[in-house]
Amino acid sequence: MFGFSSERGLYRSQDGGSTWEQLLYIDDSTACIDVALHASTGTVFAAMWHRWRNPIQRQSGGWSTAIWRSTDFGTNWIKLNGNVPGFGLPNPSSILGRIGLTLDQSSTTVYAMFDNHPGNFAGIFRSDDLGDTWARVNDGSMGNYVGGFGWYFGQIRCMPGIPDLVITCGVDLYQSLDGGVSWTDIANNIHVDNHAIAYWAQDPQQIYQGGDGGVAFSDDGGATWTPRANMGNSQFYA
């Protein structure tokens, strides 16, 4: 976004999109980059990201970057980073960058992926009590898998009903089968720069990936991928 705006923030519609209300506003340079709703409890997590750019500058992190949580479907909010609830998360800083969120609807497991400014990997964190407490997973084997472009990525997704299965997107694609204890690069024969990932809810072996090379599908848990190159679409690039 070139410039600053008081319209940044998180919005909610309760009439199918006819009208919207701004639920969470931080400042004119901080916006919501990801949101996760735990439907049965009304717990909502919002990743608020301090970010702005112009034709010659990019700021992709800042003091206002944080995870906020609501326990009443978004009416009231508290900031987790640096507060007593949510201890274990990175504290606010001048370089705290983009955050990705995912949660499991059938349990109380939540994951958060952090990058920093100017765009390096800063860690994946897990909570098993809907954000009351957090701990960093064992992500050291992943290196800087976002390749210095953390502001460009951001998705992390866990398998519905099996939260120990989790995939996170970057230049490469990493999956954990044990809740973050170990990670494996599963970006085999697919184009680099992974932006979207989804488990098929009925079968954890079936995974869809979207990235700079299009869409790919795996039916063996990410061991091999088949490009879906038959879609009649294109991308405006420059």
CSV table of C-alpha atoms in Angstrom, one decimal, residues 73-218:
chain,number,residue,atom,x,y,z
A,73,PHE,CA,-16.2,-13.3,18.1
A,74,GLY,CA,-14.2,-10.1,17.7
A,75,THR,CA,-16.0,-7.6,20.0
A,76,ASN,CA,-13.2,-7.2,22.5
A,77,TRP,CA,-9.5,-7.8,22.0
A,78,ILE,CA,-6.2,-8.2,23.9
A,79,LYS,CA,-2.7,-8.1,22.5
A,80,LEU,CA,-0.8,-11.3,23.2
A,81,ASN,CA,2.8,-10.3,22.4
A,82,GLY,CA,4.5,-9.0,25.5
A,83,ASN,CA,1.4,-9.5,27.8
A,84,VAL,CA,1.0,-12.1,30.5
A,85,PRO,CA,-1.4,-14.1,28.4
A,86,GLY,CA,0.4,-15.5,25.4
A,87,PHE,CA,3.8,-15.6,27.0
A,88,GLY,CA,6.3,-17.4,24.9
A,89,LEU,CA,5.6,-15.3,21.8
A,90,PRO,CA,8.2,-12.9,20.4
A,91,ASN,CA,8.1,-9.6,22.2
A,92,PRO,CA,7.3,-6.4,20.1
A,93,SER,CA,10.3,-5.0,18.4
A,94,SER,CA,11.2,-2.5,15.7
A,95,ILE,CA,11.8,-5.5,13.2
A,96,LEU,CA,8.9,-7.9,14.1
A,97,GLY,CA,7.4,-8.7,10.7
A,98,ARG,CA,4.7,-10.7,9.0
A,99,ILE,CA,2.7,-13.3,10.9
A,100,GLY,CA,0.8,-16.3,9.6
A,101,LEU,CA,-1.9,-18.1,11.6
A,102,THR,CA,-3.7,-21.4,11.6
A,103,LEU,CA,-5.8,-23.4,14.1
A,104,ASP,CA,-7.6,-26.7,14.4
A,105,GLN,CA,-11.3,-26.5,14.9
A,106,SER,CA,-11.6,-29.9,16.7
A,107,SER,CA,-8.9,-29.1,19.3
A,108,THR,CA,-7.3,-26.0,20.9
A,109,THR,CA,-4.1,-26.0,18.9
A,110,VAL,CA,-2.9,-22.9,17.2
A,111,TYR,CA,0.2,-22.1,15.2
A,112,ALA,CA,1.8,-18.8,14.4
A,113,MET,CA,4.7,-18.2,11.9
A,114,PHE,CA,6.8,-15.1,12.3
A,115,ASP,CA,9.1,-13.3,9.9
A,116,ASN,CA,11.0,-10.1,10.5
A,117,HIS,CA,12.1,-6.9,8.7
A,118,PRO,CA,13.7,-7.0,6.1
A,119,GLY,CA,12.2,-10.5,5.5
A,120,ASN,CA,14.0,-13.3,7.3
A,121,PHE,CA,12.4,-16.3,9.1
A,122,ALA,CA,11.9,-15.6,12.8
A,123,GLY,CA,10.2,-18.8,14.1
A,124,ILE,CA,7.1,-20.9,14.4
A,125,PHE,CA,5.2,-21.0,17.7
A,126,ARG,CA,2.5,-23.4,18.9
A,127,SER,CA,-0.2,-23.1,21.5
A,128,ASP,CA,-2.4,-26.0,22.8
A,129,ASP,CA,-4.7,-23.9,24.9
A,130,LEU,CA,-6.1,-21.4,22.3
A,131,GLY,CA,-3.3,-18.9,22.9
A,132,ASP,CA,-2.9,-18.8,26.7
A,133,THR,CA,0.6,-20.1,26.4
A,134,TRP,CA,3.0,-20.6,23.5
A,135,ALA,CA,6.3,-22.4,22.8
A,136,ARG,CA,8.6,-22.2,19.8
A,137,VAL,CA,8.7,-25.5,17.9
A,138,ASN,CA,11.9,-27.2,16.8
A,139,ASP,CA,12.3,-25.3,13.6
A,140,GLY,CA,16.1,-25.0,13.4
A,141,SER,CA,16.4,-27.4,10.4
A,142,MET,CA,14.4,-25.1,8.2
A,143,GLY,CA,17.1,-22.4,8.0
A,144,ASN,CA,15.9,-19.2,6.4
A,145,TYR,CA,13.4,-21.0,4.2
A,146,VAL,CA,11.6,-17.8,3.2
A,147,GLY,CA,14.9,-16.8,1.5
A,148,GLY,CA,14.9,-13.2,2.8
A,149,PHE,CA,11.5,-12.5,1.4
A,150,GLY,CA,9.3,-13.1,4.5
A,151,TRP,CA,7.0,-10.2,3.6
A,152,TYR,CA,6.2,-12.2,0.4
A,153,PHE,CA,4.9,-15.4,2.1
A,154,GLY,CA,2.9,-16.0,5.3
A,155,GLN,CA,0.7,-19.1,5.1
A,156,ILE,CA,0.8,-21.9,7.6
A,157,ARG,CA,-1.9,-24.6,7.7
A,158,CYS,CA,-2.6,-27.6,9.9
A,159,MET,CA,-4.6,-30.7,8.9
A,160,PRO,CA,-8.2,-30.5,10.2
A,161,GLY,CA,-8.6,-33.0,13.1
A,162,ILE,CA,-4.9,-33.9,13.1
A,163,PRO,CA,-3.2,-30.7,14.3
A,164,ASP,CA,0.2,-32.4,14.5
A,165,LEU,CA,0.3,-32.3,10.6
A,166,VAL,CA,1.3,-28.8,9.6
A,167,ILE,CA,2.8,-27.2,6.5
A,168,THR,CA,4.4,-23.8,6.2
A,169,CYS,CA,5.0,-21.9,3.0
A,170,GLY,CA,8.2,-20.1,1.8
A,171,VAL,CA,10.6,-20.4,-1.1
A,172,ASP,CA,10.5,-24.1,0.0
A,173,LEU,CA,7.7,-26.0,1.5
A,174,TYR,CA,8.2,-27.6,4.9
A,175,GLN,CA,5.9,-30.1,6.7
A,176,SER,CA,5.9,-31.5,10.2
A,177,LEU,CA,4.2,-34.8,11.0
A,178,ASP,CA,4.8,-34.5,14.8
A,179,GLY,CA,3.6,-31.1,15.8
A,180,GLY,CA,6.8,-29.2,15.0
A,181,VAL,CA,9.3,-31.6,16.6
A,182,SER,CA,10.9,-32.3,13.2
A,183,TRP,CA,10.4,-30.7,9.7
A,184,THR,CA,11.0,-32.0,6.2
A,185,ASP,CA,11.3,-30.0,2.9
A,186,ILE,CA,8.5,-31.5,0.7
A,187,ALA,CA,8.9,-29.0,-2.2
A,188,ASN,CA,9.8,-31.9,-4.6
A,189,ASN,CA,9.4,-31.1,-8.3
A,190,ILE,CA,7.2,-28.0,-7.8
A,191,HIS,CA,8.0,-24.4,-8.7
A,192,VAL,CA,9.6,-22.3,-5.9
A,193,ASP,CA,7.8,-19.6,-4.0
A,194,ASN,CA,4.8,-21.3,-2.3
A,195,HIS,CA,2.0,-19.1,-1.3
A,196,ALA,CA,-1.0,-21.2,-0.6
A,197,ILE,CA,-1.5,-24.7,0.9
A,198,ALA,CA,-4.5,-26.7,1.9
A,199,TYR,CA,-5.1,-30.2,3.3
A,200,TRP,CA,-8.1,-32.1,2.0
A,201,ALA,CA,-10.2,-32.4,5.2
A,202,GLN,CA,-11.2,-36.1,4.6
A,203,ASP,CA,-7.7,-37.4,3.7
A,204,PRO,CA,-4.4,-36.0,5.1
A,205,GLN,CA,-2.5,-37.6,2.1
A,206,GLN,CA,-4.2,-35.2,-0.3
A,207,ILE,CA,-2.7,-31.7,-0.4
A,208,TYR,CA,-3.1,-28.7,-2.7
A,209,GLN,CA,-0.4,-26.2,-3.3
A,210,GLY,CA,-0.5,-22.8,-5.0
A,211,GLY,CA,2.6,-20.8,-5.9
A,212,ASP,CA,4.5,-18.9,-8.6
A,213,GLY,CA,4.3,-21.9,-10.9
A,214,GLY,CA,0.5,-22.4,-10.6
A,215,VAL,CA,-1.2,-25.2,-8.7
A,216,ALA,CA,0.0,-28.6,-7.8
A,217,PHE,CA,-1.6,-31.7,-6.1
A,218,SER,CA,-0.2,-34.5,-3.9
